Amino acid sequence: MVQPLVRKIVTYAEEVLIEGRREVPRPTRFAAAAAVIRSPWRGDKFTEDLKPAILSHATLLGELLVPRLMDLAGGAAAVEAYGKAAVVGADGEVEHASALIHTLRFGNMLREAVGGTSYLSFTNKRAGPGCSIDIPMTHIRESGTRSHFLTISFNIPDAPADDEIVIAIGAATAGRPHHRIGDRFEDMKEMGISSNNTVLKEG
């Protein structure tokens, strides 16, 4: 199997101390770790079966990124929200970006590291060098907790090149500072909506 050809690893972190002109109750840390890789499907006109490259890449990318993200976040126990993203260069398909993050071989590594049960929020798109890499996040266990509907954004000036894919994961150590809009479960209770109504529950 072809192993991932990693050109660079990029990490990003920020710590929020003041929001809305008020100090936050405790500093909130946002962190991301990304790998810039050569696309395993570069140069192909169309690849019907993406699975061989998924099998050879996804687990190794998780092993590469998850420990770095945990270090940036201050340890797995500190993580309250998480997400993932992939950006394919101009010569690739969005499906190529999707393939490497939408597999349990990748996502479960982050989920298991932090004891999460929620799905990992995601973005996958095609773009060029310097584009915004946006990682949406939700609470690691309580997906309806709106305080943890978050996004971490950063960019890599020289990536992705046309034949590359950027694979990224993100984490936050708390919800939005001074969050005060409640959560969807409160809305459901106020509106008399049954918890069995999965469509409205996910809205």
XYZ file of N, CA and C in Angstrom:
609
model
N 0.831 -1.205 0.000
C 0.000 0.000 0.000
C 0.867 1.257 0.000
N 0.382 2.273 -0.704
C 1.093 3.548 -0.745
C 0.868 4.285 0.568
N 1.946 4.710 1.208
C 1.848 5.426 2.477
C 1.658 6.926 2.215
N 1.073 7.650 3.155
C 0.901 9.094 2.969
C 2.243 9.801 2.775
N 2.300 10.658 1.776
C 3.476 11.490 1.556
C 3.161 12.859 2.160
N 3.697 13.098 3.342
C 3.377 14.310 4.100
C 4.422 15.382 3.813
N 3.982 16.496 3.255
C 4.916 17.590 2.975
C 5.182 18.433 4.211
N 4.155 18.675 4.994
C 4.358 19.439 6.223
C 3.208 19.181 7.186
N 3.482 19.459 8.443
C 2.467 19.431 9.491
C 2.351 20.844 10.042
N 1.138 21.318 10.178
C 0.894 22.677 10.649
C 0.024 22.608 11.895
N 0.394 23.363 12.909
C -0.430 23.441 14.114
C -0.819 24.897 14.368
N -1.959 25.053 15.014
C -2.481 26.385 15.292
C -3.136 26.354 16.658
N -2.927 27.424 17.433
C -3.568 27.498 18.748
C -3.836 28.950 19.110
N -4.930 29.162 19.814
C -5.224 30.484 20.350
C -5.895 30.316 21.704
N -5.759 31.334 22.540
C -6.341 31.296 23.869
C -7.131 32.575 24.089
N -8.410 32.435 24.316
C -9.294 33.587 24.481
C -9.331 33.981 25.953
N -8.981 35.230 26.238
C -8.948 35.755 27.602
C -10.048 36.775 27.865
N -10.428 37.505 26.822
C -11.473 38.529 26.939
C -12.432 38.363 25.773
N -13.727 38.384 26.062
C -14.759 38.319 25.026
C -15.865 39.282 25.431
N -16.334 40.089 24.474
C -17.376 41.061 24.795
C -16.934 42.052 25.857
N -15.672 42.399 25.856
C -15.068 43.337 26.803
C -15.080 42.826 28.247
N -15.283 41.521 28.408
C -15.249 40.921 29.737
C -14.238 39.791 29.773
N -13.591 39.667 30.906
C -12.719 38.519 31.077
C -13.552 37.245 31.067
N -12.996 36.209 30.504
C -13.721 34.936 30.473
C -13.500 34.221 31.809
N -14.443 33.376 32.233
C -14.296 32.688 33.518
C -13.005 31.885 33.613
N -12.635 31.260 32.520
C -11.339 30.583 32.435
C -10.881 30.660 30.995
N -9.593 30.786 30.752
C -9.107 30.881 29.375
C -9.613 29.715 28.532
N -10.093 30.029 27.343
C -10.594 29.015 26.414
C -9.568 28.805 25.320
N -9.125 27.573 25.170
C -8.093 27.262 24.195
C -8.711 26.589 22.971
N -8.347 27.109 21.818
C -8.717 26.513 20.539
C -7.441 25.989 19.877
N -7.487 24.799 19.332
C -6.285 24.210 18.749
C -6.643 23.430 17.498
N -5.684 23.360 16.583
C -5.867 22.575 15.354
C -4.531 21.979 14.948
N -4.609 20.823 14.326
C -3.420 20.177 13.758
C -3.784 19.712 12.359
N -2.904 19.975 11.401
C -3.195 19.662 10.003
C -1.988 19.026 9.330
N -2.265 18.132 8.404
C -1.228 17.518 7.580
C -1.478 17.903 6.126
N -0.434 18.337 5.453
C -0.495 18.629 4.024
C 0.110 17.441 3.300
N -0.708 16.718 2.547
C -0.233 15.496 1.908
C -0.410 15.560 0.393
N 0.408 14.792 -0.314
C 0.177 14.589 -1.738
C -1.064 13.723 -1.883
N -1.943 14.114 -2.757
C -3.151 13.322 -2.948
C -2.793 11.943 -3.492
N -3.302 10.886 -2.884
C -3.028 9.547 -3.415
C -3.698 9.312 -4.757
N -4.607 10.223 -5.151
C -5.299 10.091 -6.436
C -4.832 11.131 -7.449
N -3.702 11.768 -7.202
C -3.215 12.807 -8.109
C -2.964 12.217 -9.502
N -3.315 12.995 -10.509
C -3.053 12.599 -11.882
C -4.057 11.637 -12.474
N -4.902 11.050 -11.650
C -5.900 10.119 -12.171
C -7.066 10.898 -12.771
N -7.578 10.412 -13.882
C -8.767 11.045 -14.448
C -9.986 10.756 -13.582
N -10.129 9.514 -13.167
C -11.228 9.156 -12.273
C -10.898 7.812 -11.646
N -11.000 7.751 -10.313
C -10.753 6.497 -9.597
C -12.065 6.003 -9.026
N -12.496 4.849 -9.480
C -13.777 4.310 -9.028
C -13.708 3.837 -7.578
N -12.623 3.143 -7.234
C -12.495 2.549 -5.901
C -11.500 3.348 -5.072
N -11.994 4.132 -4.139
C -11.138 4.952 -3.288
C -10.646 4.206 -2.053
N -11.193 3.039 -1.799
C -10.937 2.360 -0.538
C -9.470 1.989 -0.307
N -8.714 1.507 -1.303
C -7.310 1.163 -1.018
C -6.515 2.319 -0.419
N -6.691 3.512 -0.953
C -5.967 4.671 -0.410
C -6.512 5.087 0.946
N -7.824 4.932 1.143
C -8.384 5.221 2.467
C -7.742 4.311 3.507
N -7.644 3.043 3.187
C -7.070 2.074 4.125
C -5.604 2.360 4.418
N -4.870 2.844 3.430
C -3.441 3.076 3.632
C -3.132 4.430 4.250
N -4.103 5.368 4.209
C -3.841 6.732 4.667
C -4.534 7.111 5.974
N -5.809 6.738 6.130
C -6.637 7.320 7.188
C -6.095 7.069 8.589
N -5.762 5.833 8.903
C -5.282 5.522 10.252
C -3.967 6.221 10.545
N -3.076 6.224 9.575
C -1.772 6.856 9.786
C -1.914 8.365 9.983
N -2.850 8.976 9.272
C -3.077 10.409 9.466
C -3.632 10.691 10.857
N -4.525 9.835 11.334
C -5.020 9.984 12.694
C -3.911 9.852 13.714
N -3.052 8.867 13.522
C -1.929 8.660 14.445
C -0.960 9.828 14.430
N -0.876 10.498 13.296
C 0.018 11.645 13.163
C -0.542 12.894 13.838
N -1.844 13.108 13.705
C -2.435 14.371 14.127
C -3.007 14.380 15.537
N -3.633 13.295 15.947
C -4.320 13.299 17.242
C -3.385 13.604 18.409
N -2.210 12.965 18.537
C -1.332 13.306 19.666
C -0.903 14.768 19.669
N -0.665 15.321 18.487
C -0.278 16.740 18.417
C -1.416 17.632 18.888
N -2.632 17.297 18.477
C -3.771 18.101 18.902
C -3.982 18.016 20.407
N -3.819 16.840 20.977
C -3.985 16.689 22.416
C -2.952 17.519 23.171
N -1.736 17.547 22.693
C -0.694 18.363 23.327
C -1.061 19.842 23.276
N -1.528 20.299 22.115
C -1.894 21.710 21.959
C -3.058 22.097 22.862
N -3.988 21.164 23.053
C -5.185 21.460 23.842
C -4.944 21.339 25.342
N -3.778 20.855 25.723
C -3.490 20.688 27.143
C -3.893 19.329 27.680
N -4.029 18.354 26.790
C -4.375 17.001 27.213
C -5.792 16.628 26.840
N -6.021 15.339 26.660
C -7.327 14.854 26.228
C -8.438 15.222 27.209
N -8.130 15.229 28.499
C -9.145 15.512 29.512
C -9.668 16.946 29.426
N -8.910 17.835 28.790
C -9.319 19.236 28.701
C -10.282 19.501 27.546
N -10.399 18.577 26.610
C -11.162 18.820 25.380
C -12.664 18.668 25.632
N -13.422 19.683 25.230
C -14.878 19.655 25.350
C -15.590 19.670 23.997
N -14.892 20.096 22.950
C -15.508 20.151 21.622
C -14.481 19.728 20.582
N -14.989 19.181 19.463
C -14.060 18.727 18.429
C -14.710 18.776 17.052
N -13.850 18.675 16.023
C -14.328 18.674 14.646
C -13.197 18.320 13.700
N -13.505 18.309 12.397
C -12.507 17.917 11.402
C -12.789 18.650 10.094
N -11.788 18.661 9.212
C -11.931 19.335 7.921
C -10.937 18.742 6.933
N -11.281 18.886 5.643
C -10.357 18.493 4.583
C -10.530 19.438 3.408
N -9.412 19.809 2.801
C -9.427 20.684 1.627
C -8.575 20.045 0.547
N -9.166 19.818 -0.609
C -8.428 19.249 -1.730
C -8.047 20.367 -2.690
N -6.893 20.219 -3.330
C -6.432 21.214 -4.290
C -7.221 21.183 -5.587
N -6.896 22.107 -6.485
C -7.699 22.337 -7.688
C -7.787 21.138 -8.612
N -6.791 20.275 -8.604
C -6.816 19.119 -9.503
C -7.591 17.934 -8.945
N -8.055 18.029 -7.709
C -8.733 16.901 -7.085
C -10.231 17.071 -7.011
N -10.885 16.038 -6.545
C -12.328 16.067 -6.317
C -12.607 16.313 -4.836
N -13.729 16.936 -4.544
C -14.153 17.081 -3.154
C -14.291 15.696 -2.518
N -14.662 14.705 -3.327
C -14.768 13.337 -2.824
C -13.446 12.829 -2.279
N -12.326 13.289 -2.865
C -11.011 12.887 -2.368
C -10.768 13.440 -0.967
N -11.160 14.690 -0.750
C -11.028 15.273 0.588
C -11.916 14.529 1.573
N -13.156 14.283 1.134
C -14.113 13.595 2.001
C -13.634 12.209 2.388
N -13.029 11.522 1.438
C -12.666 10.113 1.645
C -11.744 9.909 2.834
N -10.860 10.846 3.073
C -9.846 10.643 4.104
C -10.297 11.056 5.498
N -11.419 11.763 5.610
C -11.896 12.124 6.949
C -13.209 11.446 7.309
N -13.970 11.021 6.295
C -15.252 10.370 6.580
C -15.078 8.850 6.618
N -14.298 8.422 7.547
C -14.073 7.008 7.803
C -13.800 6.846 9.285
N -14.335 5.803 9.875
C -14.104 5.573 11.303
C -12.633 5.335 11.597
N -11.892 4.924 10.589
C -10.456 4.693 10.793
C -9.723 5.989 11.131
N -10.310 7.106 10.735
C -9.735 8.418 11.058
C -10.463 9.046 12.245
N -11.776 9.211 12.125
C -12.541 9.933 13.136
C -12.526 9.291 14.505
N -12.548 7.961 14.543
C -12.586 7.291 15.837
C -11.331 7.529 16.668
N -10.225 7.844 16.019
C -8.989 8.072 16.778
C -9.125 9.306 17.659
N -9.745 10.360 17.118
C -9.973 11.565 17.918
C -11.095 11.318 18.926
N -12.160 10.692 18.481
C -13.296 10.429 19.369
C -12.868 9.611 20.582
N -12.125 8.550 20.347
C -11.703 7.686 21.446
C -10.675 8.367 22.346
N -9.856 9.233 21.790
C -8.835 9.917 22.592
C -9.457 10.778 23.681
N -10.615 11.379 23.369
C -11.234 12.305 24.329
C -12.488 11.728 24.983
N -12.805 10.480 24.689
C -14.004 9.877 25.257
C -15.278 10.444 24.681
N -15.244 10.828 23.421
C -16.408 11.428 22.788
C -17.385 10.403 22.250
N -18.623 10.834 22.113
C -19.661 9.992 21.520
C -20.391 10.703 20.381
N -20.254 12.014 20.280
C -20.922 12.775 19.224
C -20.209 12.587 17.893
N -20.986 12.773 16.821
C -20.368 12.827 15.505
C -19.421 14.022 15.444
N -18.384 13.882 14.638
C -17.466 14.996 14.425
C -18.047 15.916 13.353
N -18.284 17.173 13.702
C -18.677 18.143 12.685
C -17.550 18.283 11.674
N -17.886 18.741 10.458
C -16.857 18.715 9.421
C -17.126 19.763 8.348
N -16.077 20.051 7.591
C -16.175 20.700 6.287
C -15.270 19.934 5.341
N -15.677 19.872 4.076
C -14.798 19.345 3.037
C -15.052 20.149 1.765
N -13.987 20.606 1.134
C -14.144 21.492 -0.011
C -12.897 21.440 -0.884
N -12.992 22.097 -2.052
C -11.843 22.276 -2.934
C -11.464 23.747 -2.911
N -10.179 24.018 -2.777
C -9.716 25.407 -2.733
C -8.213 25.432 -2.994
N -7.652 26.643 -3.027
C -6.246 26.805 -3.336
C -5.413 27.235 -2.147
N -4.123 27.457 -2.364
C -3.217 27.844 -1.286
C -3.707 29.087 -0.543
N -3.590 29.043 0.759
C -3.961 30.184 1.580
C -5.439 30.286 1.907
N -6.235 29.336 1.454
C -7.670 29.387 1.738
C -7.922 29.245 3.234
N -9.093 29.645 3.655
C -9.473 29.459 5.049
C -9.802 27.986 5.285
N -9.185 27.429 6.296
C -9.488 26.067 6.715
C -10.366 26.193 7.944
N -11.629 25.855 7.776
C -12.632 26.065 8.814
C -13.040 24.729 9.412
N -12.865 24.593 10.716
C -13.228 23.370 11.419
C -14.386 23.680 12.363
N -15.607 23.266 12.004
C -16.739 23.446 12.917
C -16.652 22.409 14.023
N -17.112 22.780 15.206
C -17.014 21.871 16.340
C -18.327 21.810 17.104
N -18.550 20.676 17.745
C -19.664 20.496 18.667
C -19.148 19.802 19.920
N -19.976 19.785 20.950
C -19.594 19.135 22.207
C -19.282 17.668 21.957
N -18.283 17.153 22.650
C -17.827 15.787 22.393
C -18.869 14.727 22.757
N -19.830 15.090 23.608
C -20.859 14.113 23.984
C -22.285 14.647 23.833
N -22.507 15.908 24.127
C -23.854 16.486 24.086
C -23.992 17.354 22.835
N -24.400 16.738 21.735
C -24.399 17.447 20.449
C -25.387 18.603 20.393
N -26.372 18.629 21.290
C -27.347 19.709 21.296
C -26.931 20.915 22.113
N -25.735 20.885 22.663
C -25.265 21.975 23.521
C -24.747 23.119 22.666
N -25.563 24.136 22.467
C -25.215 25.215 21.541
C -23.999 26.022 21.978
N -23.703 26.028 23.264
C -22.522 26.759 23.727
C -21.253 26.248 23.062
N -21.290 25.010 22.586
C -20.105 24.397 21.982
C -20.211 24.299 20.463
N -21.134 25.068 19.882
C -21.156 25.219 18.428
C -20.090 26.261 18.098
N -18.943 25.811 17.687
C -17.761 26.654 17.540
C -17.108 26.426 16.177
N -16.258 27.354 15.779
C -15.462 27.183 14.566
C -14.057 27.710 14.824
N -13.077 26.926 14.430
C -11.693 27.395 14.457
C -11.237 27.547 13.012
N -10.640 28.687 12.688
C -10.210 28.988 11.318
C -8.746 29.382 11.300
N -8.044 28.889 10.305
C -6.647 29.264 10.090
C -6.337 29.037 8.620
N -5.145 29.401 8.194
C -4.778 29.146 6.807
C -3.322 28.722 6.709
N -2.998 28.083 5.617
C -1.630 27.663 5.312
C -1.269 28.344 3.996
N -0.359 29.319 4.001
C -0.129 30.139 2.813
C 0.184 29.371 1.530
N 0.840 28.214 1.656
C 1.243 27.496 0.440
C 0.507 26.166 0.254
N -0.643 26.027 0.866
C -1.358 24.755 0.751
C -2.868 24.976 0.780
N -3.629 24.097 0.092
C -3.130 22.953 -0.670
C -2.687 23.331 -2.080
N -1.585 22.745 -2.540
C -1.223 22.849 -3.948
C -2.228 22.048 -4.763
N -2.173 22.173 -6.066
C -3.175 21.539 -6.922
C -3.300 20.040 -6.684
N -2.177 19.394 -6.354
C -2.189 17.930 -6.205
C -2.131 17.490 -4.745
N -2.549 18.373 -3.839
C -2.468 18.076 -2.414
C -3.844 18.052 -1.755
N -3.844 17.517 -0.546
C -5.020 17.555 0.322
C -4.551 17.983 1.708
N -5.283 18.880 2.332
C -5.032 19.253 3.722
C -6.056 18.520 4.588
N -5.566 17.786 5.564
C -6.404 17.061 6.511
C -6.209 17.704 7.881
N -7.299 18.113 8.531
C -7.169 18.861 9.782
C -8.184 18.403 10.814
N -7.791 18.494 12.076
C -8.693 18.250 13.197
C -8.562 19.408 14.181
N -9.633 19.653 14.920
C -9.621 20.763 15.858
C -10.273 20.404 17.179
N -9.965 21.192 18.199
C -10.518 20.957 19.533
C -10.624 22.284 20.271
N -11.542 22.319 21.240
C -11.686 23.474 22.126
C -11.858 22.976 23.546
N -11.383 23.767 24.487
C -11.412 23.351 25.898
C -12.635 23.866 26.646
N -13.502 24.592 25.966
C -14.737 25.105 26.578
C -15.654 25.577 25.476
N -16.869 25.952 25.850
C -17.782 26.540 24.890
C -17.485 28.021 24.707
N -18.363 28.716 23.991
C -18.168 30.146 23.793
C -18.173 30.862 25.137
N -17.247 31.774 25.327
C -17.265 32.551 26.569
C -18.587 33.319 26.709
N -19.132 33.340 27.902
C -20.368 34.067 28.197
C -21.545 33.581 27.342
N -21.578 32.314 26.993
C -22.675 31.801 26.168
C -23.999 31.954 26.925
N -25.044 32.348 26.201
C -26.319 32.632 26.864
C -27.522 32.485 25.936
N -27.438 31.571 24.969
C -28.581 31.359 24.081
C -29.249 30.006 24.334
N -28.856 29.319 25.401
C -29.493 28.050 25.719
C -29.084 26.941 24.771
N -29.873 25.877 24.756
C -29.580 24.789 23.823
C -30.870 24.313 23.183
N -30.776 23.440 22.205
C -31.948 23.024 21.442
C -32.932 22.231 22.292
N -32.430 21.603 23.358
C -33.328 20.834 24.208
C -34.260 21.756 24.992
N -33.763 22.927 25.362
C -34.624 23.918 26.006
C -35.697 24.401 25.040
N -35.318 24.624 23.784
C -36.289 25.025 22.768
C -37.377 23.972 22.626
N -36.967 22.719 22.568
C -37.928 21.632 22.392
C -38.926 21.578 23.544
N -38.403 21.766 24.748
C -39.282 21.744 25.921
C -40.274 22.896 25.870
N -39.794 24.102 25.534
C -40.658 25.279 25.476
C -41.710 25.147 24.382
N -41.340 24.488 23.282
C -42.233 24.376 22.132
C -43.082 23.111 22.165
N -42.901 22.295 23.207
C -43.676 21.074 23.321
C -43.339 20.037 22.280
N -42.090 20.012 21.848
C -41.656 19.070 20.818
C -41.110 17.826 21.492
N -41.528 16.684 21.034
C -41.078 15.418 21.611
C -39.627 15.159 21.274
N -38.911 14.570 22.219
C -37.515 14.205 21.972
C -37.400 13.111 20.935
N -38.532 12.490 20.571
C -38.530 11.442 19.546
C -38.558 12.024 18.128
N -38.806 13.322 18.035
C -38.843 13.971 16.724
C -37.409 14.292 16.314
N -36.769 13.377 15.626
C -35.338 13.511 15.341
C -35.028 14.633 14.387
N -35.971 14.953 13.477
C -35.714 16.038 12.521
C -35.603 17.363 13.257
N -36.577 17.664 14.119
C -36.545 18.924 14.853
C -35.451 18.906 15.913
N -35.167 17.753 16.442
C -34.124 17.660 17.468
C -32.772 18.057 16.901
N -32.547 17.760 15.625
C -31.258 18.057 15.015
C -31.202 19.439 14.395
N -32.289 20.209 14.437
C -32.320 21.506 13.787
C -31.509 22.559 14.499
